[in-house]
PDB file of C-alpha atoms in Angstrom:
ATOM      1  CA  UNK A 136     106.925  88.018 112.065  1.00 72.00           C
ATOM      2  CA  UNK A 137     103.437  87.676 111.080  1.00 82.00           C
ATOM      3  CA  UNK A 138     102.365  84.088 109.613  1.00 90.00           C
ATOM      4  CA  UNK A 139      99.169  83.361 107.351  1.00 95.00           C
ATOM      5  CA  UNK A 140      97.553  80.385 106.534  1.00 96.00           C
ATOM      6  CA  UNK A 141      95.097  78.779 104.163  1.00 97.00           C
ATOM      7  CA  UNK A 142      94.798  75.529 104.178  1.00 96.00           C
ATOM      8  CA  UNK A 143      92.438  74.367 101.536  1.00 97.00           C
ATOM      9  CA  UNK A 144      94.406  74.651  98.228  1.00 96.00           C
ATOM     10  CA  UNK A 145      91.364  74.221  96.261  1.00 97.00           C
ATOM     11  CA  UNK A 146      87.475  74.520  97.119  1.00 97.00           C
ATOM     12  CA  UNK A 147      84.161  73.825  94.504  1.00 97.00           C
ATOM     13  CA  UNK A 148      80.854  75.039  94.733  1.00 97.00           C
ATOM     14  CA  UNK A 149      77.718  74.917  92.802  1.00 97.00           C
ATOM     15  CA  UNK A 150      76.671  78.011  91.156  1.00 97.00           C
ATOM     16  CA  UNK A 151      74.090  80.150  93.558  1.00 97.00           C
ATOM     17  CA  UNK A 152      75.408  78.197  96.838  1.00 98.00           C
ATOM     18  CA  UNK A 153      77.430  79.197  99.442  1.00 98.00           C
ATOM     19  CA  UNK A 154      80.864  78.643 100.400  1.00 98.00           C
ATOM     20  CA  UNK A 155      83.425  79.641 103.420  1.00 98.00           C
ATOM     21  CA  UNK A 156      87.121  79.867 102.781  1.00 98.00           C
ATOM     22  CA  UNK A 157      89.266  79.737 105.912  1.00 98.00           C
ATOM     23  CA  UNK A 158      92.475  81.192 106.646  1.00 98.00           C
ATOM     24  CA  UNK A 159      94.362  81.811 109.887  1.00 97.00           C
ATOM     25  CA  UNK A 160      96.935  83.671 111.008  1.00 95.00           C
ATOM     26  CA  UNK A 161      99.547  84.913 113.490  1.00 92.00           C
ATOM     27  CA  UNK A 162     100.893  87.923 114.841  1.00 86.00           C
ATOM     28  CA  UNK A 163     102.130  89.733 117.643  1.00 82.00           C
ATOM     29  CA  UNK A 164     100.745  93.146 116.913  1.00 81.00           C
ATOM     30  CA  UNK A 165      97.996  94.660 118.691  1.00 79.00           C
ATOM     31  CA  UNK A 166      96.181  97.016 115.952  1.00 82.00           C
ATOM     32  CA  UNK A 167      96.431  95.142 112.100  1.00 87.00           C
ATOM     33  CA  UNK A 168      94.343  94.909 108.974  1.00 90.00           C
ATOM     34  CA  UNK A 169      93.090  91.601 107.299  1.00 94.00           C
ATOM     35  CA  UNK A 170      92.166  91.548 103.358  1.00 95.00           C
ATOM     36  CA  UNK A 171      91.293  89.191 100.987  1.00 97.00           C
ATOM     37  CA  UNK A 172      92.302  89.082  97.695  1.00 97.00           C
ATOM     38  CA  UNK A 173      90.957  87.578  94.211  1.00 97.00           C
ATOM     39  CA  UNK A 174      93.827  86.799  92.008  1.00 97.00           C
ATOM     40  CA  UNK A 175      91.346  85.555  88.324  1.00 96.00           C
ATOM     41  CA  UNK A 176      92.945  84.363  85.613  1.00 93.00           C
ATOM     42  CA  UNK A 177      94.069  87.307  84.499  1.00 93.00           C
ATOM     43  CA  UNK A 178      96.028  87.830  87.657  1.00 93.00           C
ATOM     44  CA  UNK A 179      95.439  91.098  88.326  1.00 94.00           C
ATOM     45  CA  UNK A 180      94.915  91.588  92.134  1.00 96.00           C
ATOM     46  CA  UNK A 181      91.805  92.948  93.214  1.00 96.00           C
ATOM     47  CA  UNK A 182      90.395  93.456  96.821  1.00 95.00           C
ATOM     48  CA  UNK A 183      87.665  92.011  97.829  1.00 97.00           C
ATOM     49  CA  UNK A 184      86.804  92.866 101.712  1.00 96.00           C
ATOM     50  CA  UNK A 185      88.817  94.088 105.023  1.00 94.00           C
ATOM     51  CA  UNK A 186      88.381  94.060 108.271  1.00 93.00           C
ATOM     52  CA  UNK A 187      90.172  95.707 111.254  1.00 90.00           C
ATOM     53  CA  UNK A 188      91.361  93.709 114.337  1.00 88.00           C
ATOM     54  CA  UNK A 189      89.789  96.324 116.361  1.00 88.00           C
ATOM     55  CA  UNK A 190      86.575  96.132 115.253  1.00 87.00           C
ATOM     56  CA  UNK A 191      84.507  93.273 116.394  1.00 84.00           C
ATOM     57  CA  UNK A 192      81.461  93.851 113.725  1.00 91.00           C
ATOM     58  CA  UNK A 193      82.552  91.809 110.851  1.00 94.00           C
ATOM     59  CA  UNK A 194      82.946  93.386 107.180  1.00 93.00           C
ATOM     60  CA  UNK A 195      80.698  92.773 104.331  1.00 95.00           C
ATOM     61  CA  UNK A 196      80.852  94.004 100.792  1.00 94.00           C
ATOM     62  CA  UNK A 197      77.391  93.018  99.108  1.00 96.00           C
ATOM     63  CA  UNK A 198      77.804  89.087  98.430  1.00 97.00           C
ATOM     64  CA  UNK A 199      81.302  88.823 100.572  1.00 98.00           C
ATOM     65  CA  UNK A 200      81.182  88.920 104.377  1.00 97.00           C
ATOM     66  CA  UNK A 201      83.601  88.029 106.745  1.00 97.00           C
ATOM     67  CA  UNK A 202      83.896  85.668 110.178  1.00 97.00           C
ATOM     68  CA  UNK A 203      86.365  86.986 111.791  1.00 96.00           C
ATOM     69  CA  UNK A 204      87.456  85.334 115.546  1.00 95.00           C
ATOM     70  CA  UNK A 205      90.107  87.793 116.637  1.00 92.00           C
ATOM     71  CA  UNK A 206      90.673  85.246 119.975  1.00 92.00           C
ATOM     72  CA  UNK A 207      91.361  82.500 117.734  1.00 94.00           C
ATOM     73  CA  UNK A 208      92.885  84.097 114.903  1.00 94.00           C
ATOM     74  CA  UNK A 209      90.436  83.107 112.512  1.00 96.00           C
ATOM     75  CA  UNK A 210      89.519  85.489 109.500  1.00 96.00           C
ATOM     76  CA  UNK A 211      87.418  83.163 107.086  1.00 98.00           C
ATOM     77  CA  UNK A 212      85.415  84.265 103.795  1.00 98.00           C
ATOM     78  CA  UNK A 213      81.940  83.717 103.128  1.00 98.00           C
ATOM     79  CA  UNK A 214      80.796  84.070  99.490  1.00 98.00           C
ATOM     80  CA  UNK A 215      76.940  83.693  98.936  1.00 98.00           C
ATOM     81  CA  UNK A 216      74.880  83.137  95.869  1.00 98.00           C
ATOM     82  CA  UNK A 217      78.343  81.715  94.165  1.00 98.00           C
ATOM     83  CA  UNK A 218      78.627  83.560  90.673  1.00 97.00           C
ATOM     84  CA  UNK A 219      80.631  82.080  87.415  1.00 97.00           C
ATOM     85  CA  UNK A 220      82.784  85.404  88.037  1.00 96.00           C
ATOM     86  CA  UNK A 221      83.781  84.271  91.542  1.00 98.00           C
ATOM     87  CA  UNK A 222      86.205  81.594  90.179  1.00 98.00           C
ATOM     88  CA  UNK A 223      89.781  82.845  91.014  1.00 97.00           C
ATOM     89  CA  UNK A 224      92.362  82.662  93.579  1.00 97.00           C
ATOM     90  CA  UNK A 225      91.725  84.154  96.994  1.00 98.00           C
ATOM     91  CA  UNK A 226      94.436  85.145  99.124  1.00 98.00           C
ATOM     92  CA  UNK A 227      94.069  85.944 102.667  1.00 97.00           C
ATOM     93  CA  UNK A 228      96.400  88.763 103.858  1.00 95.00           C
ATOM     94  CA  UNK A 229      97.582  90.473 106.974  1.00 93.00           C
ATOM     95  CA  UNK A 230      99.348  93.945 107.441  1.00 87.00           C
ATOM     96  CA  UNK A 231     101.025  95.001 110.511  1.00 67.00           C
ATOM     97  CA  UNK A 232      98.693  98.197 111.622  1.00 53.00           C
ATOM     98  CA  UNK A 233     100.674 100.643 109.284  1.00 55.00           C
ATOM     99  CA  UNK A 234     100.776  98.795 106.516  1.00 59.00           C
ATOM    100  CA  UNK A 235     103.666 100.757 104.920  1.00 67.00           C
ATOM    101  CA  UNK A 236     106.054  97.662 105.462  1.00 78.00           C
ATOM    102  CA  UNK A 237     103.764  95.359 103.570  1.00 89.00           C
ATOM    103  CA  UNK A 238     101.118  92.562 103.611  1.00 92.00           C
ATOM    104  CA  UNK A 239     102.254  88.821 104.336  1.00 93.00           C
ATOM    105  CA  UNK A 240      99.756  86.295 102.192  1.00 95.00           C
ATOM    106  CA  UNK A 241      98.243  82.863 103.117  1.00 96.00           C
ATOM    107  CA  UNK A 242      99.357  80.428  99.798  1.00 96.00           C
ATOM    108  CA  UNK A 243      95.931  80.838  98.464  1.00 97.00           C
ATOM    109  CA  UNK A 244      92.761  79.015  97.849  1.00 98.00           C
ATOM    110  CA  UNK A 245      91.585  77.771  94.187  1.00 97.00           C
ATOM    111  CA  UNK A 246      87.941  78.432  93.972  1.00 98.00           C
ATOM    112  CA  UNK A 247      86.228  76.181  91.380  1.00 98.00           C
ATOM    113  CA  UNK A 248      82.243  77.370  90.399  1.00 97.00           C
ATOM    114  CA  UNK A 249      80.424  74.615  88.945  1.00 96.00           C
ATOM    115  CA  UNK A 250      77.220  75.284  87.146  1.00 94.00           C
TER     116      UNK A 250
ATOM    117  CA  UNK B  42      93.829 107.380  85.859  1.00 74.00           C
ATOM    118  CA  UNK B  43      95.764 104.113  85.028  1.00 83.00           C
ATOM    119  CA  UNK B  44      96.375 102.636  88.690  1.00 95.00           C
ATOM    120  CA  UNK B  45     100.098 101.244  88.817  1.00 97.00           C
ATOM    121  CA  UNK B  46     101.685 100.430  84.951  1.00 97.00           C
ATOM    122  CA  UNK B  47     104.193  97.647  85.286  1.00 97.00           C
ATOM    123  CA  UNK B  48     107.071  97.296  82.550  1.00 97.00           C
ATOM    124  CA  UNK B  49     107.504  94.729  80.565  1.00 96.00           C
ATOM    125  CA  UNK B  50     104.499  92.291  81.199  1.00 95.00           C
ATOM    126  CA  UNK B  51     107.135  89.118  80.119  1.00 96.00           C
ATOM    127  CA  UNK B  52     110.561  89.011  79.570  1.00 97.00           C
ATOM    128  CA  UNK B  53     113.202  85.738  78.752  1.00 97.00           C
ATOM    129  CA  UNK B  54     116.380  85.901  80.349  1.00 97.00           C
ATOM    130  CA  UNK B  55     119.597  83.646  80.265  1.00 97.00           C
ATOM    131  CA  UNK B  56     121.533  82.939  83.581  1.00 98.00           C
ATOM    132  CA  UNK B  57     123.685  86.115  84.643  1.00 97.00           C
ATOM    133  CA  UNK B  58     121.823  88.477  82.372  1.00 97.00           C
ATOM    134  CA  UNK B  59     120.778  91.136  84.315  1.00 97.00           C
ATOM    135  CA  UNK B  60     117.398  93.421  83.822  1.00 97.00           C
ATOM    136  CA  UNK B  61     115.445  95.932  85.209  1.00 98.00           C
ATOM    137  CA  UNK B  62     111.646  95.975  86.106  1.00 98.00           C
ATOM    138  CA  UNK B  63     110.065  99.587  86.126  1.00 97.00           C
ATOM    139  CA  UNK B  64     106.858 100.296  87.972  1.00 98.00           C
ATOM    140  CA  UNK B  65     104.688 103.862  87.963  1.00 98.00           C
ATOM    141  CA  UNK B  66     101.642 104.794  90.170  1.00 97.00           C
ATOM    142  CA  UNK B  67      99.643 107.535  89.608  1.00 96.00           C
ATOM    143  CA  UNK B  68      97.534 107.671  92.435  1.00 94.00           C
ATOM    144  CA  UNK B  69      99.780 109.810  95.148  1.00 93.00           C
ATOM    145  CA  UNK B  70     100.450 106.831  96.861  1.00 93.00           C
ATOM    146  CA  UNK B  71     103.324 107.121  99.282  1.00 92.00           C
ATOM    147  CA  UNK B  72     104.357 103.755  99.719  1.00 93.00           C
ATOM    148  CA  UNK B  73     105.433 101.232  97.013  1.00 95.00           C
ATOM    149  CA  UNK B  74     105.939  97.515  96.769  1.00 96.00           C
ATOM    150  CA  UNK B  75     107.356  94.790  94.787  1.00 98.00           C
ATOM    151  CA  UNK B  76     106.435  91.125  95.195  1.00 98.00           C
ATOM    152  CA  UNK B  77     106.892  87.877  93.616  1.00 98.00           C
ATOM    153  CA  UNK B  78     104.152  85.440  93.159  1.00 97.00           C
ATOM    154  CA  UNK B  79     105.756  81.686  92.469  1.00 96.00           C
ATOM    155  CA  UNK B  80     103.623  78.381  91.763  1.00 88.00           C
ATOM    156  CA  UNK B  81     101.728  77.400  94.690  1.00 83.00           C
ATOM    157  CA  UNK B  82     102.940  80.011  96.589  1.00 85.00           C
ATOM    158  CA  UNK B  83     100.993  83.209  97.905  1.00 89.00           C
ATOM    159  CA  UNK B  84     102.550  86.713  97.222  1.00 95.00           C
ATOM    160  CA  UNK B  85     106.016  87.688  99.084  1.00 95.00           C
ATOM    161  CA  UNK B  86     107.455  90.601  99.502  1.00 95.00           C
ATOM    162  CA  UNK B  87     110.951  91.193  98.559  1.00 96.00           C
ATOM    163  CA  UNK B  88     110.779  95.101  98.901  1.00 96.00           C
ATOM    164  CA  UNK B  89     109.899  98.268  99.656  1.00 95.00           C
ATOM    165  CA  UNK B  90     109.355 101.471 100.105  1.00 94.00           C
ATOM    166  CA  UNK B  91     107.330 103.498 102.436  1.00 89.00           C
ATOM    167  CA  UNK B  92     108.407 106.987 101.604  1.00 89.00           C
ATOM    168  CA  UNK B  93     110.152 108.650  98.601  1.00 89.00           C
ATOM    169  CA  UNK B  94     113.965 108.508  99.571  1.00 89.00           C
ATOM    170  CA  UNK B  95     113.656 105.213 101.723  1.00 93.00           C
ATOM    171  CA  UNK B  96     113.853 101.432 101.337  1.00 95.00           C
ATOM    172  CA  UNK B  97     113.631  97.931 102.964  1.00 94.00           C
ATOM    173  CA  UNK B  98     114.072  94.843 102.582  1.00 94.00           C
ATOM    174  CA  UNK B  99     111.056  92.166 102.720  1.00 92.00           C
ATOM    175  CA  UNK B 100     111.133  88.655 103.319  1.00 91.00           C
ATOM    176  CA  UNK B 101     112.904  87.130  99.915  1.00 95.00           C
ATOM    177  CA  UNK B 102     115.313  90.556  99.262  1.00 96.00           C
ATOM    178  CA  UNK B 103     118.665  88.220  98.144  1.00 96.00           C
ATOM    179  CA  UNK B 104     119.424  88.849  93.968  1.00 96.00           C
ATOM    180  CA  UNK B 105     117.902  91.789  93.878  1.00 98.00           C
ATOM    181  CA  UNK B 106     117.818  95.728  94.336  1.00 97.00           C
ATOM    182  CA  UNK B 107     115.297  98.053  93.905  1.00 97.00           C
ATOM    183  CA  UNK B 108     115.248 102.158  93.644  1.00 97.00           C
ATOM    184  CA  UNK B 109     112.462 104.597  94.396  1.00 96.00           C
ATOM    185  CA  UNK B 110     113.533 107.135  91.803  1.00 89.00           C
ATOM    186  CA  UNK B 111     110.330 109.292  92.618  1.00 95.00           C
ATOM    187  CA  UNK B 112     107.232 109.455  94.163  1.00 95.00           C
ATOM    188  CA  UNK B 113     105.381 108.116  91.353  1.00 97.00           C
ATOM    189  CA  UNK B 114     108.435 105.132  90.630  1.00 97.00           C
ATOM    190  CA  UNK B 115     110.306 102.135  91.926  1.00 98.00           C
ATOM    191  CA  UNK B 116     112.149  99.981  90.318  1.00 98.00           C
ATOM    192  CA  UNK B 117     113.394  96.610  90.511  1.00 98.00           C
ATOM    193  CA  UNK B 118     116.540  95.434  89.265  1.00 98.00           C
ATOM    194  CA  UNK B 119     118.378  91.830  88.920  1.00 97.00           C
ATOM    195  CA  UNK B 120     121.875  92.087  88.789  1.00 94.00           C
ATOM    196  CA  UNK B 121     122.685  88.680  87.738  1.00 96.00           C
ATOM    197  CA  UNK B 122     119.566  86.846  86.938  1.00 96.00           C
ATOM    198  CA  UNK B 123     119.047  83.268  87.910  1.00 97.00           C
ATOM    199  CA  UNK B 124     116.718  80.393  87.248  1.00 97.00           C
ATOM    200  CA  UNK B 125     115.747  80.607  90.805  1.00 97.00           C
ATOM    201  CA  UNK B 126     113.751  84.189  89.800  1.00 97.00           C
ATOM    202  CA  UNK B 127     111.748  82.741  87.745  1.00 97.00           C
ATOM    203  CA  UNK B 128     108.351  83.812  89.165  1.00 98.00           C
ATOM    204  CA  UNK B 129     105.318  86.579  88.750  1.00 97.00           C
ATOM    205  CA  UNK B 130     106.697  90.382  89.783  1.00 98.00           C
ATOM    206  CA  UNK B 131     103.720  92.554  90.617  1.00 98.00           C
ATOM    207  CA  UNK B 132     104.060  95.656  91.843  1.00 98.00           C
ATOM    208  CA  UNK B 133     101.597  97.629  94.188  1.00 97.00           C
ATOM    209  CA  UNK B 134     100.943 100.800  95.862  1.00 95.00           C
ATOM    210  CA  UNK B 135      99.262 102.361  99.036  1.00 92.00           C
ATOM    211  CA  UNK B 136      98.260 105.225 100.704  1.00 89.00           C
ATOM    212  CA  UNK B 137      99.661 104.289 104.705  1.00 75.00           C
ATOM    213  CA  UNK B 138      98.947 107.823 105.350  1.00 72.00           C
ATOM    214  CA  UNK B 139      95.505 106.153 106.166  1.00 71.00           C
ATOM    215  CA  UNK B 140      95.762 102.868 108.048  1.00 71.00           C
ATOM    216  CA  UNK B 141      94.330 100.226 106.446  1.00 74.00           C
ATOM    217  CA  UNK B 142      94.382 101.532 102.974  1.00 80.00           C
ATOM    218  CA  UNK B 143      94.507  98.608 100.594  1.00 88.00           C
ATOM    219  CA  UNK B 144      96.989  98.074  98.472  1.00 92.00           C
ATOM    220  CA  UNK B 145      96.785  98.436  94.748  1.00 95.00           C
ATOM    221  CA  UNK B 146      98.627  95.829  91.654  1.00 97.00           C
ATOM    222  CA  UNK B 147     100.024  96.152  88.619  1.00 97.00           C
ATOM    223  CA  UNK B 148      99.293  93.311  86.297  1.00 96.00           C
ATOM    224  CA  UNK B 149     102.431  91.636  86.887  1.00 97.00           C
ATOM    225  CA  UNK B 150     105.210  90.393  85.237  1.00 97.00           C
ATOM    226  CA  UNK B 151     106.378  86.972  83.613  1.00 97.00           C
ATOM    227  CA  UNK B 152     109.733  86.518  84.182  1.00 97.00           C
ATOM    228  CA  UNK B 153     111.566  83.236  82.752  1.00 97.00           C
ATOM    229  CA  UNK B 154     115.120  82.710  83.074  1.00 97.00           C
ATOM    230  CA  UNK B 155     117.102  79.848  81.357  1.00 96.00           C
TER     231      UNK B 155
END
């Protein structure tokens, strides 16, 4: 069974900083997929990056990059130049290689953008 | 296209009422998902379905069944709700035909029961 945590249940940053969510995780698969997830008000989900375990150069999608630390299990999110629009939910997420059996999800992280 | 369409988006239920929660992709996806979402709590799965004709449970599967009447649906059903399922229902969708794929939401349901 594949495990996922988060554990900082809510986070604040100033507007145009930076800020680092963490989230680790477990599993006994060799080949799997890590996501994050923004959850805004609205709640729709919506992806923001992904990495695969097997690839050691980390993922970046314009303002979003990853740290990911596949010895320690470590898959953390780095948002720079915080935006208003950043404020949401972020969920961390693992799949099992396949994926067709599902994701598992850390409990989430409430980011808070102060201007 | 309009992604995955989740039916209805809230719904108020007494104890032992029972209800069903119908979710459509339209993106050829060949796996399907349903998940509830609780306060505090991240997203867990309760089941799915990784090929038209087939099933499985997920982690929180007890009070419910689901049915993958088609490619494009799959459906969730309570037979006897309880306060208990009180909690967000999203659905999603994937292609696992290519690892990695992500996976894509609905908008979710409210569900309340009293």
């Amino acid at each position: 069974a594949q495990t996922v945590t988060q554990s900082q249940p809510e986070m604040s940053v100033q507007e145009a900083e930076t800020v680092t969510l963490s989230c680790t995780y477990d599993t006994s698969e060799s080949d799997y997929y890590l996501f994050w997830y923004k959850q805004p008000p609205s709640r729709q989900m919506i992806l923001v990056i992904r990495q695969e375990a097997y690839k050691q150069q980390n993922a970046t999608e314009n303002r979003f990059s990853v740290n990911f630390q596949k010895a320690a299990k470590s898959f953390s999110l780095k948002i720079s130049d915080s935006q208003l629009g950043d404020a949401a939910m972020y969920f961390c997420a693992s799949d099992s290689g396949g994926g067709a059996d599902g994701l598992t999800f850390g409990k989430g992280t409430h980011l808070i953008i102060q201007p | 296209n309009a992604g995955v369409t989740q039916t209805p988006k809230f719904q108020v239920l007494k104890t032992g009422q029972s209800m069903t929660l119908q979710c459509a992709q339209d993106m050829n996806h060949n796996s399907m998902y349903w998940y509830r979402q609780d306060p505090g709590m991240g997203l867990r799965l309760i089941y799915y379905s990784a090929s038209e004709g087939t099933t499985d449970k997920g982690e929180v599967p007890n009070g419910y069944n689901v049915s993958r009447l088609n490619k494009r649906e799959f459906s969730l059903r309570l037979e006897s709700a309880a306060p208990s399922q009180t909690s967000v229902y999203f659905c999603a969708s994937s292609d696992t035909r290519r690892e990695g794929d992500e996976q894509f939401f609905g908008p979710g349901t409210r569900l309340t029961v009293l």
